[in-house]
PDB file of N, CA and C in Angstrom:
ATOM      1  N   UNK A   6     -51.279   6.468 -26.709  1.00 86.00           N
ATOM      2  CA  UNK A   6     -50.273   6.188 -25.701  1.00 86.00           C
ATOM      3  C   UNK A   6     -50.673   6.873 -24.400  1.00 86.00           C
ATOM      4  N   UNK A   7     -50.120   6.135 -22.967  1.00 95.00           N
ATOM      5  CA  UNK A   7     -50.773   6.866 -22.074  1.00 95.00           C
ATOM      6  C   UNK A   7     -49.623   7.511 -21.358  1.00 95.00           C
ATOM      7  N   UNK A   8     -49.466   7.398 -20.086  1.00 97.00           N
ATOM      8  CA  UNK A   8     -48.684   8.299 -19.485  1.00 97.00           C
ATOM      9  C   UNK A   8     -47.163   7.304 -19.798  1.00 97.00           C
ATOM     10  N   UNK A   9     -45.727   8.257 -19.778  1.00 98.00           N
ATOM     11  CA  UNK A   9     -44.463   7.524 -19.799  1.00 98.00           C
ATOM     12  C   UNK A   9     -44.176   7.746 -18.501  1.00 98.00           C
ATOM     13  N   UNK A  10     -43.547   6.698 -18.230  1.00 98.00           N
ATOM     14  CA  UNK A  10     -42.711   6.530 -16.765  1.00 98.00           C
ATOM     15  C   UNK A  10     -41.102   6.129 -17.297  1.00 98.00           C
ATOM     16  N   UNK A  11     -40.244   6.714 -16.197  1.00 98.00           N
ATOM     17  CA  UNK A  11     -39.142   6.168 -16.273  1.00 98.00           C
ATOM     18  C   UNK A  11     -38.583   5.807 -14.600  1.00 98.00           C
ATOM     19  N   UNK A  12     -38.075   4.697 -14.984  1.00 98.00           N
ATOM     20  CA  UNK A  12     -38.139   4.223 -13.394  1.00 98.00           C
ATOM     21  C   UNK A  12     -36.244   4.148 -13.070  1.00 98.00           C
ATOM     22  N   UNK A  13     -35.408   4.702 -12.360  1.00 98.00           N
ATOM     23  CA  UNK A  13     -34.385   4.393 -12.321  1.00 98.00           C
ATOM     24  C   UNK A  13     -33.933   4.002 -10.356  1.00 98.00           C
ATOM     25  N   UNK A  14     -33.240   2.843 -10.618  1.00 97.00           N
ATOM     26  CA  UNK A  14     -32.787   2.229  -9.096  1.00 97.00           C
ATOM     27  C   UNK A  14     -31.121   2.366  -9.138  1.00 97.00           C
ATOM     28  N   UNK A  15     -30.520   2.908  -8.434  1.00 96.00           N
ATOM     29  CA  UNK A  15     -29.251   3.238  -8.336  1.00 96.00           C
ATOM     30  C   UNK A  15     -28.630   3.061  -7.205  1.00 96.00           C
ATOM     31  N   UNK A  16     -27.259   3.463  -7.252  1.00 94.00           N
ATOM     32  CA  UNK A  16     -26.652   3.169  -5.748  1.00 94.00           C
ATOM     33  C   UNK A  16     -25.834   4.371  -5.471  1.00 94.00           C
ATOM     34  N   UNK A  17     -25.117   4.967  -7.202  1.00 95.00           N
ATOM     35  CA  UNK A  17     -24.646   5.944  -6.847  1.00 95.00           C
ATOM     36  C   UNK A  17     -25.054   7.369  -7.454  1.00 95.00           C
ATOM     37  N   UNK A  18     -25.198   8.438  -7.017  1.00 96.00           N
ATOM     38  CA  UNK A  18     -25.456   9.751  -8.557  1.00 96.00           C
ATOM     39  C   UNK A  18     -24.876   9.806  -9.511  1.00 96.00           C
ATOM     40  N   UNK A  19     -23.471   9.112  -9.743  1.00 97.00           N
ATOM     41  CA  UNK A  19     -23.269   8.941 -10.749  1.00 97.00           C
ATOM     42  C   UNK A  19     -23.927   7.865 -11.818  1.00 97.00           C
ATOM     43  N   UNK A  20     -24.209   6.968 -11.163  1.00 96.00           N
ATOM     44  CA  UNK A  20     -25.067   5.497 -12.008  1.00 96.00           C
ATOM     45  C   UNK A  20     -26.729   6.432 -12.102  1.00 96.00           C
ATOM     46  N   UNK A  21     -27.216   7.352 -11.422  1.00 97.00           N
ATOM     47  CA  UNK A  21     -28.612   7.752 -11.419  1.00 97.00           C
ATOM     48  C   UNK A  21     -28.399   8.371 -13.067  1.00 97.00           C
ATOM     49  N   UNK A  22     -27.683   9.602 -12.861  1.00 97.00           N
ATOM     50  CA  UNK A  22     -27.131  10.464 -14.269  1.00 97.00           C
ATOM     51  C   UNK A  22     -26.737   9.687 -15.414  1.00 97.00           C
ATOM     52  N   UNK A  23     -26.024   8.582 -15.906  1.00 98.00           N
ATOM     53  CA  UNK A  23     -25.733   7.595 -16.205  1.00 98.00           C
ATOM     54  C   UNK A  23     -27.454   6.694 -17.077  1.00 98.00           C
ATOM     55  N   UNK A  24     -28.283   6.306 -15.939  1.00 98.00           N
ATOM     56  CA  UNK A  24     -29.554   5.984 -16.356  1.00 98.00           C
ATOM     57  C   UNK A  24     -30.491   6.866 -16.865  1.00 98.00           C
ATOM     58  N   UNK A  25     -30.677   8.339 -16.228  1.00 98.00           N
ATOM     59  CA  UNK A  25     -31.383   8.986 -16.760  1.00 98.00           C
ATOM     60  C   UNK A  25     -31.128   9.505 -17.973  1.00 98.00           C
ATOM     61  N   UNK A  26     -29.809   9.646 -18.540  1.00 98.00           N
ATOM     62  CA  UNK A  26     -30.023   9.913 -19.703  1.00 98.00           C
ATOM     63  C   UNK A  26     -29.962   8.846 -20.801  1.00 98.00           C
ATOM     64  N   UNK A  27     -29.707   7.760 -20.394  1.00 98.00           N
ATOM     65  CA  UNK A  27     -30.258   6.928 -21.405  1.00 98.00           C
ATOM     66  C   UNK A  27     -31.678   6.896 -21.482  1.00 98.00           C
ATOM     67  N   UNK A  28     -32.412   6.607 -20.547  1.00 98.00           N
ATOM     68  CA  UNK A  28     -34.020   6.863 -20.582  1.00 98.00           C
ATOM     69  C   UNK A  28     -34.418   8.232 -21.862  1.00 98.00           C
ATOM     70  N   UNK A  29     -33.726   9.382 -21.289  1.00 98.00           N
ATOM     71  CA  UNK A  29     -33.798  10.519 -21.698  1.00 98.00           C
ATOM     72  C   UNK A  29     -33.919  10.430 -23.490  1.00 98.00           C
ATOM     73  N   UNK A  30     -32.712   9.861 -23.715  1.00 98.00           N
ATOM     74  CA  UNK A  30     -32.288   9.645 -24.936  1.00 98.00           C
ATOM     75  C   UNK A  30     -33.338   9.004 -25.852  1.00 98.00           C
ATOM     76  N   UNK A  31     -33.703   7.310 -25.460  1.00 98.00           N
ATOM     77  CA  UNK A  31     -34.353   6.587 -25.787  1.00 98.00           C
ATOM     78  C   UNK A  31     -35.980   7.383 -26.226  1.00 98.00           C
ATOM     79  N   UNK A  32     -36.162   7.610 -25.067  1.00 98.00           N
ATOM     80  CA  UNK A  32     -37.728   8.661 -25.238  1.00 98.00           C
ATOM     81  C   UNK A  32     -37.949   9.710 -25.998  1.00 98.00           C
ATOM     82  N   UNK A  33     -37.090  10.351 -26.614  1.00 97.00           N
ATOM     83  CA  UNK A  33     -36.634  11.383 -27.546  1.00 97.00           C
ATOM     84  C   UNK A  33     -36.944  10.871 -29.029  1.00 97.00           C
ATOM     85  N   UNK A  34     -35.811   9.945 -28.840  1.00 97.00           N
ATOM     86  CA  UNK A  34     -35.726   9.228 -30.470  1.00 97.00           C
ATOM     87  C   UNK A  34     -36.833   8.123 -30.453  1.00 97.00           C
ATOM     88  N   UNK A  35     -37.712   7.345 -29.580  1.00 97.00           N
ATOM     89  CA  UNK A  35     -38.651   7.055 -29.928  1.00 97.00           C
ATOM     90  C   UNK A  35     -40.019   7.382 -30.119  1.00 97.00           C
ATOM     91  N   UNK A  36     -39.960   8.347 -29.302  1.00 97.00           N
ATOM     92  CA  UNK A  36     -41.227   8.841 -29.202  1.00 97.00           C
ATOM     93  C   UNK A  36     -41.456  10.637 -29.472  1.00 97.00           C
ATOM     94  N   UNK A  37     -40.336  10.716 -29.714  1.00 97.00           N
ATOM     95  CA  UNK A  37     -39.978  12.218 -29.979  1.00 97.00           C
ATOM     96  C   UNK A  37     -40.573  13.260 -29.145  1.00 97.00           C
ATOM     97  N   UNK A  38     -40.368  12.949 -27.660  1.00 96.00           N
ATOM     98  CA  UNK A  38     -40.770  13.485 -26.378  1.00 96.00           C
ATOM     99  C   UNK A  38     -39.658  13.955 -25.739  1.00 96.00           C
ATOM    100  N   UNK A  39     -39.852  14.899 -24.690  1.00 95.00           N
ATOM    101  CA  UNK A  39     -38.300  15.584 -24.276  1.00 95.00           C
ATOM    102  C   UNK A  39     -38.761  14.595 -22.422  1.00 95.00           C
ATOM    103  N   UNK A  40     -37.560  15.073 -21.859  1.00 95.00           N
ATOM    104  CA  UNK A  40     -37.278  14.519 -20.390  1.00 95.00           C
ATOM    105  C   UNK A  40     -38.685  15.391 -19.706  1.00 95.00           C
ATOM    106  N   UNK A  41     -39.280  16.316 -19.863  1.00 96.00           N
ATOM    107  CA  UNK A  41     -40.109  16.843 -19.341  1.00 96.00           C
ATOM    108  C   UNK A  41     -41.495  15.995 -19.273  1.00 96.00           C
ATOM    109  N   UNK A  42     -41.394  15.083 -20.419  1.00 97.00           N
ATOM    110  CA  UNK A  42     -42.951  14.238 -20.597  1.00 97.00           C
ATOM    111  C   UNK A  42     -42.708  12.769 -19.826  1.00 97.00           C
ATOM    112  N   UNK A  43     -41.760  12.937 -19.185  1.00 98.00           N
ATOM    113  CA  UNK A  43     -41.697  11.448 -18.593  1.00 98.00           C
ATOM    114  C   UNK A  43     -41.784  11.979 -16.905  1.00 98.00           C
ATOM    115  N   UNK A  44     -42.472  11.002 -16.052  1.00 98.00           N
ATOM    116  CA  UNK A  44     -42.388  10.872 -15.322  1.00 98.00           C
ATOM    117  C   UNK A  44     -42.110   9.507 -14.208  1.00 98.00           C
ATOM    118  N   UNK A  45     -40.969  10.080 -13.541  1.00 98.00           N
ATOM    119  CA  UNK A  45     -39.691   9.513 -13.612  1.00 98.00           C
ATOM    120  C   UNK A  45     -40.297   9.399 -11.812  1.00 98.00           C
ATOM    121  N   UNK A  46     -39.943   7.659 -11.544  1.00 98.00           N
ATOM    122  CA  UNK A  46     -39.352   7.352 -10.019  1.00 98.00           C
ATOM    123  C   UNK A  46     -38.220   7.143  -9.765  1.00 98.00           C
ATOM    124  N   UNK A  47     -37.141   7.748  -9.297  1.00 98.00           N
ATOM    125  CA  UNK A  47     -36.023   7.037  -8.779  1.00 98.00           C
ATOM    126  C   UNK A  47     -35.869   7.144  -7.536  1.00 98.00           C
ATOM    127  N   UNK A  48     -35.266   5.985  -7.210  1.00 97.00           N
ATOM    128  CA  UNK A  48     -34.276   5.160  -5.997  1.00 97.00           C
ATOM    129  C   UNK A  48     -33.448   4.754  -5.434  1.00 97.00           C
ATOM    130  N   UNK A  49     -32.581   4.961  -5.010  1.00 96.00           N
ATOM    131  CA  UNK A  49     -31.628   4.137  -3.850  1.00 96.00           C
ATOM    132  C   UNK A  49     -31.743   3.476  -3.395  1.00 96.00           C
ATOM    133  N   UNK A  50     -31.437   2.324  -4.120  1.00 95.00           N
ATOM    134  CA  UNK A  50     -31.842   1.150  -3.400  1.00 95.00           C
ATOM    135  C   UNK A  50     -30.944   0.111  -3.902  1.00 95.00           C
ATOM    136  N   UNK A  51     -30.562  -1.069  -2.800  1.00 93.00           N
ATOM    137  CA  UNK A  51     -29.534  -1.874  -3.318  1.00 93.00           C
ATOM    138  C   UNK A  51     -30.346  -3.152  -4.358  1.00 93.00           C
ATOM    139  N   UNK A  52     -29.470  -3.427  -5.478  1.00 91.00           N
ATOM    140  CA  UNK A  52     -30.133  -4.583  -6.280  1.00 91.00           C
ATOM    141  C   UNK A  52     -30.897  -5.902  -6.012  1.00 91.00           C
ATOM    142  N   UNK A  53     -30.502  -6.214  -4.970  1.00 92.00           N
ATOM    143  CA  UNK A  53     -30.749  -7.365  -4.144  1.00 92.00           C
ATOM    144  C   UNK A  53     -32.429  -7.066  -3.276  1.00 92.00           C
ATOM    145  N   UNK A  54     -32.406  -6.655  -3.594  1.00 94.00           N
ATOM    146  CA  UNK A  54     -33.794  -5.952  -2.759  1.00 94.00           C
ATOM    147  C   UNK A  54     -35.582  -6.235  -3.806  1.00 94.00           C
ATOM    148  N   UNK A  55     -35.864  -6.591  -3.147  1.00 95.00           N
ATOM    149  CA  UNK A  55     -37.071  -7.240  -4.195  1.00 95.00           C
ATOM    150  C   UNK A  55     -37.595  -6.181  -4.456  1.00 95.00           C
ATOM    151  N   UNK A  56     -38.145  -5.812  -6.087  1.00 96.00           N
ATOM    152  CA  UNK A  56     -39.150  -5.111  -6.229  1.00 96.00           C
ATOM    153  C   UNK A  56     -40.497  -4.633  -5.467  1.00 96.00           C
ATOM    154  N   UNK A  57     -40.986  -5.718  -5.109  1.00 96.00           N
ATOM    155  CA  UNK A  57     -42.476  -5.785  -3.868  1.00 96.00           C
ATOM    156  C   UNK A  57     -41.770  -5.124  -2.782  1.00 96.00           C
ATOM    157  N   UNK A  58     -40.650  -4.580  -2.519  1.00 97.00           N
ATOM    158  CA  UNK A  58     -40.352  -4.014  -1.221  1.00 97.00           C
ATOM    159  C   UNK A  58     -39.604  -2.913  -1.690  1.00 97.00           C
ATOM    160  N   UNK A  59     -39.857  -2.438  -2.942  1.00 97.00           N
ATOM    161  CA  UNK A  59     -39.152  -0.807  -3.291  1.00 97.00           C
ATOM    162  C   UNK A  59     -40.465  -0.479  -3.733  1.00 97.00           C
ATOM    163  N   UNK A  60     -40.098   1.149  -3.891  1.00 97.00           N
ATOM    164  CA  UNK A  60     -41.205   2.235  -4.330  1.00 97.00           C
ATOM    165  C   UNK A  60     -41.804   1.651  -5.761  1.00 97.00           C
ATOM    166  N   UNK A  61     -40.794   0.826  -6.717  1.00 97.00           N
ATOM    167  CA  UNK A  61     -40.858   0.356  -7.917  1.00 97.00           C
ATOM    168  C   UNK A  61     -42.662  -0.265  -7.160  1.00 97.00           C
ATOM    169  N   UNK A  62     -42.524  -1.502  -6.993  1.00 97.00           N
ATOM    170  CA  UNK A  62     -43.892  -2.099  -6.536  1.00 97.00           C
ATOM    171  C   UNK A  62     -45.017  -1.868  -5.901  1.00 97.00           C
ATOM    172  N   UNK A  63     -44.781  -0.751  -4.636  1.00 97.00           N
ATOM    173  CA  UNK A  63     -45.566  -0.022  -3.937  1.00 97.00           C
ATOM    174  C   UNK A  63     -46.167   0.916  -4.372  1.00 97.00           C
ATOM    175  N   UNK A  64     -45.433   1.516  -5.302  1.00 97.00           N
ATOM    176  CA  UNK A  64     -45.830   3.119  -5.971  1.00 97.00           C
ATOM    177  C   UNK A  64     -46.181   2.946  -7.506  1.00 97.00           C
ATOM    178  N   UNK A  65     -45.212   2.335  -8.217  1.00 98.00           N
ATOM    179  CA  UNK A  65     -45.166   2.798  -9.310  1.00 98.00           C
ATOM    180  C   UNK A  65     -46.308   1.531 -10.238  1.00 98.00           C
ATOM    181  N   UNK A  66     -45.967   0.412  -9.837  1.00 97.00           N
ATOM    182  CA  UNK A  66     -46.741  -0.382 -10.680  1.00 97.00           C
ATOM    183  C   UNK A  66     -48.418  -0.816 -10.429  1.00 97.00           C
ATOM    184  N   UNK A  67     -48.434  -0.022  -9.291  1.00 97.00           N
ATOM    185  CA  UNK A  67     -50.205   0.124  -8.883  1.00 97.00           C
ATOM    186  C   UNK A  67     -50.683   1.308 -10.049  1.00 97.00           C
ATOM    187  N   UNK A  68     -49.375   2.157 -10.102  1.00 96.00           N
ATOM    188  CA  UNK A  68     -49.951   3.466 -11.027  1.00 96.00           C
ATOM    189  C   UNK A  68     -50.174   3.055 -12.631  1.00 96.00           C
ATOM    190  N   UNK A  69     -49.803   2.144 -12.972  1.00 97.00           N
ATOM    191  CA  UNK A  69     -49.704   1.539 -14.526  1.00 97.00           C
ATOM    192  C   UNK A  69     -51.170   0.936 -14.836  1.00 97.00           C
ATOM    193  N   UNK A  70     -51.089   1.690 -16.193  1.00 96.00           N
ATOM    194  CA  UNK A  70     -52.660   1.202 -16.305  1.00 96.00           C
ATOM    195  C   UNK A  70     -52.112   1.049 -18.165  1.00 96.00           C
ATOM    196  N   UNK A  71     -53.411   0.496 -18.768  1.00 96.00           N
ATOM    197  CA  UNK A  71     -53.325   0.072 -20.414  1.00 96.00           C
ATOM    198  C   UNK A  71     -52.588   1.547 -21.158  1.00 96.00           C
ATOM    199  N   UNK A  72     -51.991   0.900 -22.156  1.00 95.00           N
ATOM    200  CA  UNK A  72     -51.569   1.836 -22.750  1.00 95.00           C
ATOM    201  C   UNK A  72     -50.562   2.819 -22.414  1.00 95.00           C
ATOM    202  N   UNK A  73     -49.825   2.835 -20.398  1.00 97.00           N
ATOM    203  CA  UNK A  73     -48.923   3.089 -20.294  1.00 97.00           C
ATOM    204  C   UNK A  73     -47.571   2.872 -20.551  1.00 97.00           C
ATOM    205  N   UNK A  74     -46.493   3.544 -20.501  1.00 97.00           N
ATOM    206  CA  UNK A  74     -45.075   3.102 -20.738  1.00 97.00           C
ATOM    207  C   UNK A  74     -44.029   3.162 -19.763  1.00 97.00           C
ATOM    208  N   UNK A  75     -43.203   2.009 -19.437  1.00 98.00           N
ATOM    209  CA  UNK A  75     -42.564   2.206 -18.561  1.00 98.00           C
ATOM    210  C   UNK A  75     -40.994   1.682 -19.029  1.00 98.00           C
ATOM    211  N   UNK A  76     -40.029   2.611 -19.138  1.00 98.00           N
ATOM    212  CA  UNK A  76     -38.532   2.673 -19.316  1.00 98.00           C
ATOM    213  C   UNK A  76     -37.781   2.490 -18.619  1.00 98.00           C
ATOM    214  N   UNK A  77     -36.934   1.165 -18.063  1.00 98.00           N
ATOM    215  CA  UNK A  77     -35.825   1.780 -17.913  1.00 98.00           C
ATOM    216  C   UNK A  77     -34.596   1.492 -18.810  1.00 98.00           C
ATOM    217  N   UNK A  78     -33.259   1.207 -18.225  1.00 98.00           N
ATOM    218  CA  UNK A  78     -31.946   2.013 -18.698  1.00 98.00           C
ATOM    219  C   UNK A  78     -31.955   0.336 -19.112  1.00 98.00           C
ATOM    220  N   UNK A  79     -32.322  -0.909 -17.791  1.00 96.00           N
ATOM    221  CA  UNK A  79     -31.410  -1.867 -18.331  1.00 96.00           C
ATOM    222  C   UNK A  79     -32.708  -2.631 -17.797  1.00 96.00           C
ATOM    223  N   UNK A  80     -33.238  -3.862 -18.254  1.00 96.00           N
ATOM    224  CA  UNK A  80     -34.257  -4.513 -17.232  1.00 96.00           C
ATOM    225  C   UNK A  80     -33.881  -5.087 -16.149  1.00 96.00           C
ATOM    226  N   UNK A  81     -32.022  -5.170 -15.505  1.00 95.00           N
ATOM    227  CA  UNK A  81     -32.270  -5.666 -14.006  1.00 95.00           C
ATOM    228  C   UNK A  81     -32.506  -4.748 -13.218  1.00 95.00           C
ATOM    229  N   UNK A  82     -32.631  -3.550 -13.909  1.00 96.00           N
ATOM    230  CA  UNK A  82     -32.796  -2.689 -12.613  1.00 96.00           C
ATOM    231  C   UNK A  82     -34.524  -3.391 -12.381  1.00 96.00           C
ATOM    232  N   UNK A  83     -35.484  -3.756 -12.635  1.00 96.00           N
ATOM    233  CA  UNK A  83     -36.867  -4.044 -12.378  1.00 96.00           C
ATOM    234  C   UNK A  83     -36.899  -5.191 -11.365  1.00 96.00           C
ATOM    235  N   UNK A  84     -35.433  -5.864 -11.143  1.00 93.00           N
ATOM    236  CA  UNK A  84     -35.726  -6.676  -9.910  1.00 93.00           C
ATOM    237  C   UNK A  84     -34.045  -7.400  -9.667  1.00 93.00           C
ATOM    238  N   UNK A  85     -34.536  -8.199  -8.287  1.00 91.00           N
ATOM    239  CA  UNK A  85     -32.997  -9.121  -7.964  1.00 91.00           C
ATOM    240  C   UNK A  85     -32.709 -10.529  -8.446  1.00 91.00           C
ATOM    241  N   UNK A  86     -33.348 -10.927  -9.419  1.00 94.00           N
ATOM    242  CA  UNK A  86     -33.193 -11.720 -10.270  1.00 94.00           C
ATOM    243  C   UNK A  86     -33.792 -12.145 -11.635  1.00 94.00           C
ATOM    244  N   UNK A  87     -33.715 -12.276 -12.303  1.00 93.00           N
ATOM    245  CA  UNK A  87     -34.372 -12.831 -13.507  1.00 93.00           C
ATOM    246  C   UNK A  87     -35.916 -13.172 -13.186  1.00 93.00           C
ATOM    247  N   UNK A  88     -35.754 -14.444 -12.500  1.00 95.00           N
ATOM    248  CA  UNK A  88     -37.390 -14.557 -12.452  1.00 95.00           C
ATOM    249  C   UNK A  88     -38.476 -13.599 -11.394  1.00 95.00           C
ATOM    250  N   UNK A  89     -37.634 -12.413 -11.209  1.00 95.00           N
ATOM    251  CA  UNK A  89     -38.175 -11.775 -10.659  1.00 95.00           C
ATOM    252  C   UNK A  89     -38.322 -10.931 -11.555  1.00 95.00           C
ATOM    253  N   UNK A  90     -37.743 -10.026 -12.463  1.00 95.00           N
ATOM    254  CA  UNK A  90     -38.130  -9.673 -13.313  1.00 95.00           C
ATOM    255  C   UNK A  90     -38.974  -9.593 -14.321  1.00 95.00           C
ATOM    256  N   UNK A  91     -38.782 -11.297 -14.722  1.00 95.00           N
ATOM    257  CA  UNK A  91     -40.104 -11.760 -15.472  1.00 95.00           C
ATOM    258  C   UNK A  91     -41.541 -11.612 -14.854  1.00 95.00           C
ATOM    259  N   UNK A  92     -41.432 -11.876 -13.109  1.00 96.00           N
ATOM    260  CA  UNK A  92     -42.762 -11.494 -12.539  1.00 96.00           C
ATOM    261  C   UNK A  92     -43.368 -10.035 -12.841  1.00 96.00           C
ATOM    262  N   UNK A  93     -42.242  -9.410 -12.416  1.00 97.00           N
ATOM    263  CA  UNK A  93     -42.742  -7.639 -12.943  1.00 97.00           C
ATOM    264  C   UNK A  93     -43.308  -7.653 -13.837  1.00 97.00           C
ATOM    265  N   UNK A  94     -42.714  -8.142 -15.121  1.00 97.00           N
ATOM    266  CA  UNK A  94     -43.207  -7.942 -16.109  1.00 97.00           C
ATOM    267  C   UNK A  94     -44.050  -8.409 -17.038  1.00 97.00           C
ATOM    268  N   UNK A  95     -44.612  -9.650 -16.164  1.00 96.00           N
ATOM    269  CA  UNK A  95     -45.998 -10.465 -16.228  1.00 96.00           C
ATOM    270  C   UNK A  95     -47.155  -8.946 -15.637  1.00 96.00           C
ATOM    271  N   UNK A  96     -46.806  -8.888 -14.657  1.00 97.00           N
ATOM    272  CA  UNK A  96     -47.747  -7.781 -13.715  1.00 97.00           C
ATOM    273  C   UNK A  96     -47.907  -6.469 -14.578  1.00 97.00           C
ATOM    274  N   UNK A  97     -46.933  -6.122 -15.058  1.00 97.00           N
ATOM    275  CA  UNK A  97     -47.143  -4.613 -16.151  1.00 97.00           C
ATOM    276  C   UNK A  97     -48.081  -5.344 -17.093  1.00 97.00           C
ATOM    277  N   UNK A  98     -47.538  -6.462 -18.124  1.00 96.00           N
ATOM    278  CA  UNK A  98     -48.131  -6.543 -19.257  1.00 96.00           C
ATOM    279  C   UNK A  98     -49.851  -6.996 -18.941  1.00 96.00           C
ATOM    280  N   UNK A  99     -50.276  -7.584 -17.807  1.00 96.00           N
ATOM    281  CA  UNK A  99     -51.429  -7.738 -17.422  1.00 96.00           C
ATOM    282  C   UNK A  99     -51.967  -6.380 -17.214  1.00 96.00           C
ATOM    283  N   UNK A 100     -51.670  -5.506 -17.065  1.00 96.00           N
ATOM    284  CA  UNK A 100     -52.044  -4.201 -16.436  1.00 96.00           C
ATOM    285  C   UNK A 100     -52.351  -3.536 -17.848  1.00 96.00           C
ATOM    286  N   UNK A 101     -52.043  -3.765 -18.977  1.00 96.00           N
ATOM    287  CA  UNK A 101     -51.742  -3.334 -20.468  1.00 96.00           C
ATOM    288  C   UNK A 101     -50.234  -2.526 -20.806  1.00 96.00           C
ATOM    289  N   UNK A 102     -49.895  -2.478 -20.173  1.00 97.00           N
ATOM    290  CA  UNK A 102     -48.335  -1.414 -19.896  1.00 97.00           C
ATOM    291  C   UNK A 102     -47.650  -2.003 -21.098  1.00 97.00           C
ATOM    292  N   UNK A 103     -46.901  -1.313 -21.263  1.00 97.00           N
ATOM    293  CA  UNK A 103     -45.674  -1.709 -22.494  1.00 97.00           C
ATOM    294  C   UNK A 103     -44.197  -1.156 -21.912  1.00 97.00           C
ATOM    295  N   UNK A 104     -43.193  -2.252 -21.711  1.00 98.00           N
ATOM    296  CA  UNK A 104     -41.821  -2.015 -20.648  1.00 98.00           C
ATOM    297  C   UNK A 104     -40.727  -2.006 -22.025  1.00 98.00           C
ATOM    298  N   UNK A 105     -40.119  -0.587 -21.723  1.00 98.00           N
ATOM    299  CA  UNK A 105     -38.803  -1.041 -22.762  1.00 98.00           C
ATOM    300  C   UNK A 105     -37.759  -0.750 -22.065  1.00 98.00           C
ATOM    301  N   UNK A 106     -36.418  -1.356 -22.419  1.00 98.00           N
ATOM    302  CA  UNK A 106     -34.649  -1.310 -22.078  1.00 98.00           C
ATOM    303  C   UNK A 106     -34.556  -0.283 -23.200  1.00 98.00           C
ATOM    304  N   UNK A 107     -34.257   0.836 -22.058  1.00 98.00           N
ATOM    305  CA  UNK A 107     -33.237   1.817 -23.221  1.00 98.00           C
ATOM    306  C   UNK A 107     -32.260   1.067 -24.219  1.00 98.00           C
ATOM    307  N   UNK A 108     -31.149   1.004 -23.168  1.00 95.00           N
ATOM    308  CA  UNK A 108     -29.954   0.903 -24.070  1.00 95.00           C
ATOM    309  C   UNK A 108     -30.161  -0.313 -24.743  1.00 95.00           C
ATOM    310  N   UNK A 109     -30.720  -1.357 -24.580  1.00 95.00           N
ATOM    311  CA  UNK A 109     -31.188  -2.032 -25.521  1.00 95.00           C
ATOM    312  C   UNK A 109     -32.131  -1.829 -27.052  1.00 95.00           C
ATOM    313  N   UNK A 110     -32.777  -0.829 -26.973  1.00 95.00           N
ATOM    314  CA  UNK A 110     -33.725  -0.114 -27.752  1.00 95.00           C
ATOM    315  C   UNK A 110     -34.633  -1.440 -28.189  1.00 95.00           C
ATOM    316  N   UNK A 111     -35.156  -2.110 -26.852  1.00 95.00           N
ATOM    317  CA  UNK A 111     -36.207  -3.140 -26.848  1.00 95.00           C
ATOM    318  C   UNK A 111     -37.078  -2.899 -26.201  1.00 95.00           C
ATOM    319  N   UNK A 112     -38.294  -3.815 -26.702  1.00 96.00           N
ATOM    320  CA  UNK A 112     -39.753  -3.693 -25.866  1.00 96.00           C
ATOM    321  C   UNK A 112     -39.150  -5.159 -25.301  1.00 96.00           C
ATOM    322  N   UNK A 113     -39.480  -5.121 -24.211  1.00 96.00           N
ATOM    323  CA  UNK A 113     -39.255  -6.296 -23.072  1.00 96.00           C
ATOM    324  C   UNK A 113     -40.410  -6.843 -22.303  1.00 96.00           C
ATOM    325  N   UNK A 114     -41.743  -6.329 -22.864  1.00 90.00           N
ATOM    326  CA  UNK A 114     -43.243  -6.657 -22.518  1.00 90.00           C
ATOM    327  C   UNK A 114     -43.896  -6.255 -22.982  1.00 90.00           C
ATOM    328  N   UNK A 115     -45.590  -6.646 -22.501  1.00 68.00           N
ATOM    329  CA  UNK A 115     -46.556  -5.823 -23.759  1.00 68.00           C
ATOM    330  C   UNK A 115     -46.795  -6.951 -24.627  1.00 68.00           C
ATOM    331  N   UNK A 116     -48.169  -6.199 -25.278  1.00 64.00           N
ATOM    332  CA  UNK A 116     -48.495  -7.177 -26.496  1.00 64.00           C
ATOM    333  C   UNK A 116     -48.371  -6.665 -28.059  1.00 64.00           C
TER     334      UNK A 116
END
């Protein structure tokens, strides 16, 4: 396994706290890793806002390479619509990345 990421997009500190510990949670009981082994982008940023124009696209998914992991809480936070989402997550799984929904306790990409 390579590096974990947890990516959280929010609007308020309460919704940030809210996501991070589901991430938190999830990464624990799956991988039996504490909040210290993840490294975590979060944002402020409104939903509507394309991925390619948050830190999510600029920063974080240039950094994804095979064998990485990337979490978040719910998969719309990864974009402002569905088929935008699915693009993300064409782009991770090409990259080798593996994307899971916490609170879902799903892999949502990857092979």
């Amino acid at each position: 396994m390579g590096k974990i990421y947890g990516y959280i997009q929010y609007e308020s500190n309460s919704d940030r706290i809210i996501q991070k510990a589901a991430i938190d949670k999830f990464v624990k009981e799956k991988f039996n890793l504490t909040p210290d082994d993840i490294e975590y982008l979060e944002e402020e940023v409104k939903p509507y806002i394309s991925w390619k124009n948050r830190k999510l696209g600029k920063e974080l998914l240039p950094k994804l390479s095979k064998d990485d992991v990337l979490v978040v809480s719910e998969s719309k936070r990864l974009g402002a619509s569905s088929p935008e989402v699915d693009v993300f997550l064409m782009y991770a799984t090409d990259k080798g990345a593996v994307v899971y929904e916490a609170r879902l306790d799903t892999k949502i990409s990857g092979y």
